[in-house]
Coordinates of C-alpha atoms in Angstrom, one line a residue:
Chain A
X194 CA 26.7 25.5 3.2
X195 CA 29.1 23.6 1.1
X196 CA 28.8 23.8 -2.6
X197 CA 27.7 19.9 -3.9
X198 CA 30.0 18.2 -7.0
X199 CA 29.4 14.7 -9.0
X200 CA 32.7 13.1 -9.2
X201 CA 31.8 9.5 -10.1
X202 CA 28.9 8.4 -12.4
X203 CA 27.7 4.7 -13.3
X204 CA 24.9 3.4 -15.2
X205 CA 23.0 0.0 -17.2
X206 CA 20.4 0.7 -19.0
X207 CA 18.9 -0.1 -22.5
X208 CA 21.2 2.6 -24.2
X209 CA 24.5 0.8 -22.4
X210 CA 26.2 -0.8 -20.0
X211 CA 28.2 2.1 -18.7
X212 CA 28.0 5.4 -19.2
X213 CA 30.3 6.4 -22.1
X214 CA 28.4 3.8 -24.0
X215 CA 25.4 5.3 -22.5
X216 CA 25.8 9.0 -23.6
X217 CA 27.2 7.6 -27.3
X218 CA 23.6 6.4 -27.6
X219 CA 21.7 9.3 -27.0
X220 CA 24.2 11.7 -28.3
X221 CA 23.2 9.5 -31.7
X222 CA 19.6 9.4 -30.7
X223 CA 19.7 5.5 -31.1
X224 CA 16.6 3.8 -29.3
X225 CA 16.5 0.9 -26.7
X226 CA 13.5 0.3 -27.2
X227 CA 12.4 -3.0 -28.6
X228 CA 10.3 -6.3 -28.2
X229 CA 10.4 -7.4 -24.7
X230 CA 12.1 -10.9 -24.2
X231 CA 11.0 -12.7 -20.9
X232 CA 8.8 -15.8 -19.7
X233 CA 5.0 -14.9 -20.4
X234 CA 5.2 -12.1 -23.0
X235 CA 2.5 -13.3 -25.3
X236 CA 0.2 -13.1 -22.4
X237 CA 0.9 -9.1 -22.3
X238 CA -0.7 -6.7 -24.7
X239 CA 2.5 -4.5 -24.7
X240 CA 4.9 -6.3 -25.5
X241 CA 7.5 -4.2 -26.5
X242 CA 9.9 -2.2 -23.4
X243 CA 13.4 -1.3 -22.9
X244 CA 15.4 -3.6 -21.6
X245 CA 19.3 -4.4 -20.9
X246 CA 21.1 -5.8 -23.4
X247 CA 23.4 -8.5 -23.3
X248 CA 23.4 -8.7 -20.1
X249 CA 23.7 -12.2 -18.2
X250 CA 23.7 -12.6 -14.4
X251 CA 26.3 -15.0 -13.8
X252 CA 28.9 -13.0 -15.4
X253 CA 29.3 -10.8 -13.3
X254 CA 28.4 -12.3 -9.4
X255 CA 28.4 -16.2 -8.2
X256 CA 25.9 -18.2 -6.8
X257 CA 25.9 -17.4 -3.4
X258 CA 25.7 -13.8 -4.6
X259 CA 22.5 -14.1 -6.5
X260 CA 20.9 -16.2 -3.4
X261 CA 20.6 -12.1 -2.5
X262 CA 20.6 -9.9 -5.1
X263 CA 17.5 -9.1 -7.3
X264 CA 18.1 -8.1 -10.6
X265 CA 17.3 -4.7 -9.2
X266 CA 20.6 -5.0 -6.9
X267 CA 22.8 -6.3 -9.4
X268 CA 21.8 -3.0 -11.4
X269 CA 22.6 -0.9 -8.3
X270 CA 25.8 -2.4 -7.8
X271 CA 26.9 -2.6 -11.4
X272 CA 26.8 1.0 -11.6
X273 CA 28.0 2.0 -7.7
X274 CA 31.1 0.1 -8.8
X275 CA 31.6 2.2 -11.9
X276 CA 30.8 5.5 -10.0
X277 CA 33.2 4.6 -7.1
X278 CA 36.1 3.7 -9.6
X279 CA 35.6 6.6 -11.7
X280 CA 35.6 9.1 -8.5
X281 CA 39.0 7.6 -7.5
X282 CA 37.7 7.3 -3.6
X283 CA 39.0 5.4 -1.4
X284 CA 36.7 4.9 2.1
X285 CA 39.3 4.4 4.6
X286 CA 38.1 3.7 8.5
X287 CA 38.1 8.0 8.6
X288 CA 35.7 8.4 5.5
X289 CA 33.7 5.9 5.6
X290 CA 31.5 7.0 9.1
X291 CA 30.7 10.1 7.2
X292 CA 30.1 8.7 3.7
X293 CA 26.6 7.4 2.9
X294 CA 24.2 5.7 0.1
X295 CA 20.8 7.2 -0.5
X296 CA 18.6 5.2 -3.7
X297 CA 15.6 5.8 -4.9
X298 CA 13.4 2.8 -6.2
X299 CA 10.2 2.6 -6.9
X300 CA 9.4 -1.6 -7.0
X301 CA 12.2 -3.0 -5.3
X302 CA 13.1 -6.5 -5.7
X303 CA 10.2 -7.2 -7.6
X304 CA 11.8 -10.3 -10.0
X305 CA 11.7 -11.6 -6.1
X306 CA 8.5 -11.2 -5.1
X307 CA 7.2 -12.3 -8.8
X308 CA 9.8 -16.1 -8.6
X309 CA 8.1 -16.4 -5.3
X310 CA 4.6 -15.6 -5.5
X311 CA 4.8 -18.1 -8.8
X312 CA 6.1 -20.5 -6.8
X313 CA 3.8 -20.6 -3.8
X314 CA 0.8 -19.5 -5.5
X315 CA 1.1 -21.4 -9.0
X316 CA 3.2 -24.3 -8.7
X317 CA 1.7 -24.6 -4.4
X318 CA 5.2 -24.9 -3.0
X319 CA 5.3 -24.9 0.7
X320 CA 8.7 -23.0 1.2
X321 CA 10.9 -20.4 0.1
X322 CA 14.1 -19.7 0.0
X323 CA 15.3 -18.0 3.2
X324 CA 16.8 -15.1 1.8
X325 CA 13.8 -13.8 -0.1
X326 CA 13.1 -11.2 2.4
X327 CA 16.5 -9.2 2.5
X328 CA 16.4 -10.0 -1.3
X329 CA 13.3 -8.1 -2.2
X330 CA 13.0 -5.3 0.8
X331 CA 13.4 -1.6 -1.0
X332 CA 17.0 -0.7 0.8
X333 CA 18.4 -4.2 -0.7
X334 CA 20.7 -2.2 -3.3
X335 CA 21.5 0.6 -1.0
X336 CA 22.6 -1.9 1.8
X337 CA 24.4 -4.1 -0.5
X338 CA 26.6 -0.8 -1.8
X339 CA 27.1 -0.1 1.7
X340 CA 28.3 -3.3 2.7
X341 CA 31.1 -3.5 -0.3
X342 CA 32.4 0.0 0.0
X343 CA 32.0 0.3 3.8
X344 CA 30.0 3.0 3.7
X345 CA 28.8 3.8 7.5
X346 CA 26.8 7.0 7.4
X347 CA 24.0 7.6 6.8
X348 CA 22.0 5.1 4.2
X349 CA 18.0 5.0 3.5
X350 CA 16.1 4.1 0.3
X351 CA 13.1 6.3 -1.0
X352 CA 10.5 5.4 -3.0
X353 CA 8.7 7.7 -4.7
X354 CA 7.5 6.3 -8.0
X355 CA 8.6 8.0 -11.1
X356 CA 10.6 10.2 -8.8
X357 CA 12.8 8.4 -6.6
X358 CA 16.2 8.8 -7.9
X359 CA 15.2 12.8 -8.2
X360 CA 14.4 12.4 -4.5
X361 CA 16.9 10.6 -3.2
X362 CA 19.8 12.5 -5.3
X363 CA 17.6 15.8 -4.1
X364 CA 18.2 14.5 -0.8
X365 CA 21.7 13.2 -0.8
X366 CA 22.5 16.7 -2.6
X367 CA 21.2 18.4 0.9
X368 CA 22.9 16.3 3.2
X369 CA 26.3 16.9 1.6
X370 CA 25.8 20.7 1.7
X371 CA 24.2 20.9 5.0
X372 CA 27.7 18.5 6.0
X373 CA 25.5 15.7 7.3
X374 CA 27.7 13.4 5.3
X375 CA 31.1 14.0 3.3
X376 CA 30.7 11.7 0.3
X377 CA 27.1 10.4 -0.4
X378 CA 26.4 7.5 -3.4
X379 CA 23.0 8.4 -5.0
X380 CA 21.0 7.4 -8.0
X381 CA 18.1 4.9 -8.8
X382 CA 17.9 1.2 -9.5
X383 CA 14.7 -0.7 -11.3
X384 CA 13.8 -3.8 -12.5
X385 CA 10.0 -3.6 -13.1
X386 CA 10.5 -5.0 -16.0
X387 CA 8.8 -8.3 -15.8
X388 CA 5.3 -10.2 -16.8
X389 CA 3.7 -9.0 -13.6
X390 CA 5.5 -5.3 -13.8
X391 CA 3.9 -5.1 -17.1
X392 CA 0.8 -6.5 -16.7
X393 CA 0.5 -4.5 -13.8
X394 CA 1.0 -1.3 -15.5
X395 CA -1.5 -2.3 -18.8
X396 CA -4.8 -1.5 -17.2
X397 CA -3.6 1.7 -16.5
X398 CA -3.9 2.3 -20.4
X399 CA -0.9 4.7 -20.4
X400 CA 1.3 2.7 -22.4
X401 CA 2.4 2.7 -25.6
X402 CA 2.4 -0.9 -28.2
X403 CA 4.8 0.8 -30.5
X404 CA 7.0 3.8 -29.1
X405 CA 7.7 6.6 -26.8
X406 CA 7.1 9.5 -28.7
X407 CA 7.2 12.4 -25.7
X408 CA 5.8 15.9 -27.2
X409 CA 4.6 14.4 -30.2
X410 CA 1.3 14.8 -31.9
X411 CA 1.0 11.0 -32.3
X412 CA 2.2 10.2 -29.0
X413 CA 0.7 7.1 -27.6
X414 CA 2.3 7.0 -23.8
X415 CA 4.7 5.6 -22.1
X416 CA 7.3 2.9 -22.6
X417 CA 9.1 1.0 -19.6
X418 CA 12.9 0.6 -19.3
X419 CA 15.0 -0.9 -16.5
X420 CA 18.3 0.0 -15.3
X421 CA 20.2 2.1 -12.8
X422 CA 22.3 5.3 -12.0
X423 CA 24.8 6.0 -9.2
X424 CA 26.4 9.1 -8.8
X425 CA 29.3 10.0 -6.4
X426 CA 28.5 13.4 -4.6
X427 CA 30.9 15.3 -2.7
X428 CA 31.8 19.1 -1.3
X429 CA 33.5 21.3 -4.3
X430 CA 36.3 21.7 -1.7
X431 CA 37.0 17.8 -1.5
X432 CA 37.1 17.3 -5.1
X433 CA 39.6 20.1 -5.7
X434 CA 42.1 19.3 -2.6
X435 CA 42.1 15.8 -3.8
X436 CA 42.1 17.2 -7.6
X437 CA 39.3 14.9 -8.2
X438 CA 37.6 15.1 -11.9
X439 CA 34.4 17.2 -11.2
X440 CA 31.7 15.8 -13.8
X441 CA 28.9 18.5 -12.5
X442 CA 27.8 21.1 -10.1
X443 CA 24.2 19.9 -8.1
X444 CA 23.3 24.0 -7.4
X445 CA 19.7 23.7 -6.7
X446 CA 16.6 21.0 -5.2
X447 CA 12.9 21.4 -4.5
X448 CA 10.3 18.9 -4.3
X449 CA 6.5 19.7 -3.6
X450 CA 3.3 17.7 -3.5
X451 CA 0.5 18.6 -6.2
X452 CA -2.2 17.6 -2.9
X453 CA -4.5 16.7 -6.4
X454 CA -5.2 13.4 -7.8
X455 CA -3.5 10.0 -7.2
X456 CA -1.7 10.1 -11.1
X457 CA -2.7 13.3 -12.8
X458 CA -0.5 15.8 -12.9
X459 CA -0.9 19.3 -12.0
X460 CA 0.6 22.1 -13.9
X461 CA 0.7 24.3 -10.5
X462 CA 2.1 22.1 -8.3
X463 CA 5.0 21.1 -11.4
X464 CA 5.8 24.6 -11.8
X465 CA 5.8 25.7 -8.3
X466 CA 8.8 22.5 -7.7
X467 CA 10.5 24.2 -11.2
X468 CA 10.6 28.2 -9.3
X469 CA 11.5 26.4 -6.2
X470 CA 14.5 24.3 -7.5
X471 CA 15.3 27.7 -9.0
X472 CA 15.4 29.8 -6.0
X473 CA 17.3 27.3 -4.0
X474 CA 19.9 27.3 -7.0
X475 CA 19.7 30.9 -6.9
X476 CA 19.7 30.8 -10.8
X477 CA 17.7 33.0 -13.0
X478 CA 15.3 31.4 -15.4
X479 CA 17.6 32.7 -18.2
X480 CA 20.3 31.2 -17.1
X481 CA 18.3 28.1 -17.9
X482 CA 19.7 26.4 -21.1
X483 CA 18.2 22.8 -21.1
X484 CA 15.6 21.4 -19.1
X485 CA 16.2 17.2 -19.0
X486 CA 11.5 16.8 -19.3
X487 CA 10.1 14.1 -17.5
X488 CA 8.4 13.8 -20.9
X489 CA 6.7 10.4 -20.4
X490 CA 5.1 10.3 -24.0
X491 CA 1.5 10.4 -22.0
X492 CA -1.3 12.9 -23.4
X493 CA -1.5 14.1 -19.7
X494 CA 2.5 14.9 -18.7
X495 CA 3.6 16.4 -21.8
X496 CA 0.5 19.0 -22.4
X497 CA 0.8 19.8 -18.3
X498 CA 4.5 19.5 -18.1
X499 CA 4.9 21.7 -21.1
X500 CA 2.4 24.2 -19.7
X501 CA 4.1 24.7 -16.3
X502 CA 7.4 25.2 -18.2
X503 CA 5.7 28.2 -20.3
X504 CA 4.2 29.3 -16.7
X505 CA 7.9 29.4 -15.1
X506 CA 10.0 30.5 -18.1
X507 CA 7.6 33.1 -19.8
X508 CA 9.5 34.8 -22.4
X509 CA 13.1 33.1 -22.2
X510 CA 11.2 29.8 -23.8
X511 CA 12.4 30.7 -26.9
X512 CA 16.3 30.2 -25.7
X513 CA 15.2 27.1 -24.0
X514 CA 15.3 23.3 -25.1
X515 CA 13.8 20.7 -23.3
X516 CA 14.2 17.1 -24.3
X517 CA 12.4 13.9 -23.0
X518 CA 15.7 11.1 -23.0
X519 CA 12.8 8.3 -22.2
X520 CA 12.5 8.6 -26.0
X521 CA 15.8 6.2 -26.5
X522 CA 15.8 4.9 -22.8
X523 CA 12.4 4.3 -21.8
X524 CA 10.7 5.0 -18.6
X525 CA 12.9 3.6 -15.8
X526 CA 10.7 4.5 -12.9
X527 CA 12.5 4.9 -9.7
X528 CA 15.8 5.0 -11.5
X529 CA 14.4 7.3 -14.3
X530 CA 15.4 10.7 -12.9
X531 CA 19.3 8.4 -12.4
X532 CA 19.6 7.8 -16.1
X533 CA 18.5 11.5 -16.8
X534 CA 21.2 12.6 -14.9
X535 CA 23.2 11.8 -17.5
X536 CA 22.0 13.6 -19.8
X537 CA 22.1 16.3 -18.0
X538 CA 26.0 16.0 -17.2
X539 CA 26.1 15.8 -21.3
X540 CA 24.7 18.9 -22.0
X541 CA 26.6 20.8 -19.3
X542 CA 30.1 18.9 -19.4
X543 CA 29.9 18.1 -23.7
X544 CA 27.9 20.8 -24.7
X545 CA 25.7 17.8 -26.4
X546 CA 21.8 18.2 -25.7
X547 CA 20.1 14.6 -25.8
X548 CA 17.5 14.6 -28.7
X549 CA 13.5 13.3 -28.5
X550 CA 13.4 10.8 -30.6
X551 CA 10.2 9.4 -32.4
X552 CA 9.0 13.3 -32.9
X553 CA 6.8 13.2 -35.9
X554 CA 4.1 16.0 -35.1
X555 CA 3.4 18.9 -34.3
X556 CA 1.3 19.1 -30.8
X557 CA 0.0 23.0 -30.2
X558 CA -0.1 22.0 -26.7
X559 CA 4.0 21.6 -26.8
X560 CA 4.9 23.4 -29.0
X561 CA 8.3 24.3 -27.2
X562 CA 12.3 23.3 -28.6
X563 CA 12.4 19.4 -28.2
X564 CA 15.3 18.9 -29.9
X565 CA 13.6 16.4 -32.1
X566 CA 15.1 13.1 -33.6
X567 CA 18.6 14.7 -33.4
X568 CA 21.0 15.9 -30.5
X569 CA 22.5 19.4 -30.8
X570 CA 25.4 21.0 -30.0
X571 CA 25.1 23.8 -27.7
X572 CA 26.7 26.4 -24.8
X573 CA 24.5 25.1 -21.8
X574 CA 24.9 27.5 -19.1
X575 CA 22.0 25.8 -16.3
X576 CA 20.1 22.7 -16.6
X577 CA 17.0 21.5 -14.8
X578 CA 15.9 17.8 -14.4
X579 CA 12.4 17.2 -13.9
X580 CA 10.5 14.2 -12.2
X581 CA 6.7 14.0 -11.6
X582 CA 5.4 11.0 -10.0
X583 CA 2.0 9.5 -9.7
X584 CA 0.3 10.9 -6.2
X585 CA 1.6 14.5 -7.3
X586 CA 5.2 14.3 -6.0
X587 CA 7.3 16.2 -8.1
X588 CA 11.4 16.6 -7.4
X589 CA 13.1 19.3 -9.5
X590 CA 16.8 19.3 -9.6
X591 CA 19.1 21.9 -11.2
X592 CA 22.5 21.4 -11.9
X593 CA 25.6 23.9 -13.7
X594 CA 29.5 23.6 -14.5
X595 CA 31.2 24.0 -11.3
Chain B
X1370 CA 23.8 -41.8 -1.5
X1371 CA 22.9 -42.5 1.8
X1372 CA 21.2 -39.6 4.2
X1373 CA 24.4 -38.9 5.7
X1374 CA 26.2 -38.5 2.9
X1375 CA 23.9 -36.1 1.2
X1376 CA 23.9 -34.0 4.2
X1377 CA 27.8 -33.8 4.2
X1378 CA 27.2 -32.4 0.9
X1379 CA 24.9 -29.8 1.6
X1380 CA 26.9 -28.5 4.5
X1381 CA 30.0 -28.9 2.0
X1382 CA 28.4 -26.6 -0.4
X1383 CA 27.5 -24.2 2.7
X1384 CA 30.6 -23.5 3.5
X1385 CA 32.2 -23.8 0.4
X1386 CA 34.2 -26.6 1.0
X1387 CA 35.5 -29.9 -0.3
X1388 CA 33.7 -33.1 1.6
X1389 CA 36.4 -34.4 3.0
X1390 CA 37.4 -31.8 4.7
X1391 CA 34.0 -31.8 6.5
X1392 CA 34.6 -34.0 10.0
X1393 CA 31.5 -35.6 11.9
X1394 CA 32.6 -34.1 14.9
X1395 CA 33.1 -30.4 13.7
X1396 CA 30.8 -27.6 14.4
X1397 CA 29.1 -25.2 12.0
X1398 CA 31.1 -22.4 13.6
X1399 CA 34.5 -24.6 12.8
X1400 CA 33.1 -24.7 9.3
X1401 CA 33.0 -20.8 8.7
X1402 CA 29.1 -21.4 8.4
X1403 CA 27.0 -18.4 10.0
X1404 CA 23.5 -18.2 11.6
X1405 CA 22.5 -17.1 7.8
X1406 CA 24.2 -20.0 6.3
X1407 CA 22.4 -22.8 8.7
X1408 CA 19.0 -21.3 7.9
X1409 CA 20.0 -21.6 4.6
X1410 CA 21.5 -24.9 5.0
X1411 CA 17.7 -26.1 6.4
X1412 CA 16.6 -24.9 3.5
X1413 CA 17.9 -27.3 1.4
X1414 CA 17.7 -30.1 3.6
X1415 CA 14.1 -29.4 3.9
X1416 CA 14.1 -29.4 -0.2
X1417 CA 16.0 -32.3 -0.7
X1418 CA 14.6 -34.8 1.5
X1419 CA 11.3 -33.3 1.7
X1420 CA 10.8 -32.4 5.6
X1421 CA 9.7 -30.3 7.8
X1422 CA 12.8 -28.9 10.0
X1423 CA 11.4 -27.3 13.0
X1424 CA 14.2 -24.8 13.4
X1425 CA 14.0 -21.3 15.5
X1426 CA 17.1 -19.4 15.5
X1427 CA 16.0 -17.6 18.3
X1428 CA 16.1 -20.9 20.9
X1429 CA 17.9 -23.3 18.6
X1430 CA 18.6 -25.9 21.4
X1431 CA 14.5 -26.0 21.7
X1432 CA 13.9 -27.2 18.2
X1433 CA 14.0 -31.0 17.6
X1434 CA 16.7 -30.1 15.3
X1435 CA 20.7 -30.1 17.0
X1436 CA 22.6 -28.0 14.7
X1437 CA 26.0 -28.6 17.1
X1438 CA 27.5 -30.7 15.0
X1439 CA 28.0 -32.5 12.1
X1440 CA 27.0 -35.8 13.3
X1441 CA 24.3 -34.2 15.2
X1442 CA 22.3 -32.9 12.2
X1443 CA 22.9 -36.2 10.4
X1444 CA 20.9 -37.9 13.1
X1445 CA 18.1 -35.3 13.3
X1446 CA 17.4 -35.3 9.3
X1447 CA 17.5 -38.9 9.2
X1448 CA 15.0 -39.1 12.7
X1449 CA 12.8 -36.5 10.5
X1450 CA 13.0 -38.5 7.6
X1451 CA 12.0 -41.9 9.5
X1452 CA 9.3 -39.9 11.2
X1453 CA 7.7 -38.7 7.6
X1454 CA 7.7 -42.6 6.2

């Protein structure tokens, strides 16, 4: 089995539009949060969200371009094109059978599906635009990658909610060490961001009019973001013959299903996925610095997540910090566990642990480290990166310095 | 603009290309315009002059629509057009 490095990173989110701007904004626990600006938001009763800044379209791909790429591609391949420049790889005819892109998403090319449904349902047009079926189908981003880096091997999209990047980076990270494939892009990409994402997601009555306050006595629940994370994984043999920059060591993976309810979480089944990532790292629990939360800012994740931590690390919590980054970048869905990523490579590579922001109180029923409000800087030895999606499906990574 | 001319436009933009260099004769293959690009190509047609373009790319020579040429597709949209009136 082939030990599994990141060696290219790339990201757009609320916090930046790449990722050293990216990890200046949570290392100075600056939010992205803020009031949503799109056609329709007076009819929403959330109205606030995190969403990309500055960012136009047309600046950065032409007409004929758009006629296929949903703001949830354009995402994707903003940040593949960071993560492939910053990895220095070249796919020549040799690499590029055994080199592969594996996304997670959990809406797909939903802007596409909402222009079009408004069009033919709303304003009764009779056709649409031909393309709006490879524009909006869930492997759109990872196809597109594909098709600009000429990437043949193997390439799927997953789509497991709130965690689909964990999944598919999981996922990627065991192809690479099993040697299915040599170099494999991974990450998440999401634009749910939208009047229908939103309104969608209201009646649920999980989100939050004001903040995302994870761990927090006063938190009121989640807060949506938009955005996207690639990552360039490769063998730890690769990137030293070829004295590529190593940014991170992927040591460990589990995902499990809770086999509960349809969006409650279960503190058994997140634990279990927390021991198991574990084991397959082969890392003790105190080895465990930082743990990157899932930390949504609901009543219902933070009390169970923070209870299946307690279960797994027992008496080491006291060395341990865990901090919830959807605090400054929102919840991106299936490109959450992406962005996370990030923070992760922070705390390992910088020694910088991402803050909660918005902490304000107490809960008894978190009452773990949180970092709150400001980051830290610490020695981080291991770090885990939890995601646990609605339907119980819960993907644990674990990553260290190589 | 007359029908023909607005079709020589559309196919212009298609294949990204100035009008004039777009000959009656020439095919949609000559032009560097792909199986994609003539669906899309319908697609505007269909918006701007308001038809119906009964098109399968599976058996295009079964459709009422010849996509073989230039000229060819000039006289289909304006025989759709007439048709609608």
């Amino acid at each position: 089995m082939n030990r599994v490095v990141i060696t290219g990173s790339g990201t757009i989110n609320a916090l930046g539009n790449d990722v050293p701007q990216t990890l200046v904004s949570m290392r100075e626990g600056r939010c992205g949060i803020g009031p949503l600006k799109f056609r329709d938001v007076d009819r929403l009763s959330v109205k606030i969200g995190a969403q990309v800044k500055g960012y136009n379209e047309t600046d950065y791909f032409d007409h004929k371009e758009l006629t296929l790429f949903d703001r949830f591609t354009q995402f994707a391949i903003l940040a593949a094109r960071q993560a492939v420049e910053e990895s220095g790889l070249i796919f020549d005819e040799e690499l590029s059978e055994s080199s592969g892109v594996l996304l997670g998403t959990a809406a797909g090319g939903m802007n596409t599906w909402e222009d079009n449904y408004r069009a033919v349902f709303e304003s009764g047009k009779n056709r649409v635009h031909p393309f709006v079926v490879p524009k909006l189908m869930h492997n759109a981003a990872a196809c597109t990658i594909s098709m600009e880096f000429n990437l043949k091997g193997p390439s799927f999209t997953v789509s497991t909610a709130c965690a689909s990047s964990n999944h598919a980076i999981g996922l990627a990270f065991q192809m690479v060490r099993s040697g299915m494939a040599k170099i494999m892009v991974t990450g998440g990409s999401e634009s749910m961001l939208t009047f229908g994402g939103v309104k969608a997601w209201e009646g649920l009555r999980v989100m939050s009019k004001d903040a995302c306050r994870p761990f927090s006595g006063n938190r009121s629940g989640m807060v949506q973001g938009e955005g996207a994370g690639i990552f360039i994984l490769e063998t730890f043999e690769n990137a030293i013959s070829r004295g590529a920059n190593i940014l991170a060591e992927i040591v460990g993976f589990a995902m499990n299903s809770d086999a509960s309810h349809i969006v409650m979480p279960s503190k058994r089944g997140a634990a279990i996925s927390i021991s198991r990532a574990l084991k397959d790292a082969q890392i003790n629990i105190s080895d465990v610095s930082y743990i990157n939360a899932h930390g949504t800012g609901t009543r219902a994740n933070d009390t169970t997540e923070c209870a299946a931590i307690e279960s797994v690390f027992g008496g080491h919590l006291k060395n341990l910090m865990i901090s919830s980054t959807k605090s400054m970048h929102g919840h991106l869905i299936g490109a959450t566990g992406a962005v996370e990523l990030l923070a992760c490579i922070m705390a390992l590579r910088d020694g910088i642990v991402a803050p909660t922001i918005g902490y304000e109180q107490k809960d008894e029923t978190c009452a773990l480290d949180v970092v709150p409000n400001f980051a830290r800087n610490a020695k981080v030895k291991a770090v885990v990166s939890n995601a646990f999606a609605f339907g119980g499906m819960n993907a644990v990574l674990v990553l260290k310095s190589p | 603009m007359t029908i023909k001319d607005k079709v020589v436009k559309i196919i212009a933009e298609q294949g990204m290309l100035n009008v004039n260099d777009i000959t009656q004769t020439a095919t949609l293959k000559d032009l560097g315009i792909d199986s994609l690009a003539i669906v899309e190509s319908i697609f505007v047609i269909e918006e701007e002059f308001n038809i119906n373009v009964p098109f399968n790319a599976n058996c295009p020579e079964e459709s009422n629509f010849d996509v073989s040429s230039v000229s060819s597709i000039i006289k289909s949209v304006e025989k759709l057009v007439a048709e609608q009136v």
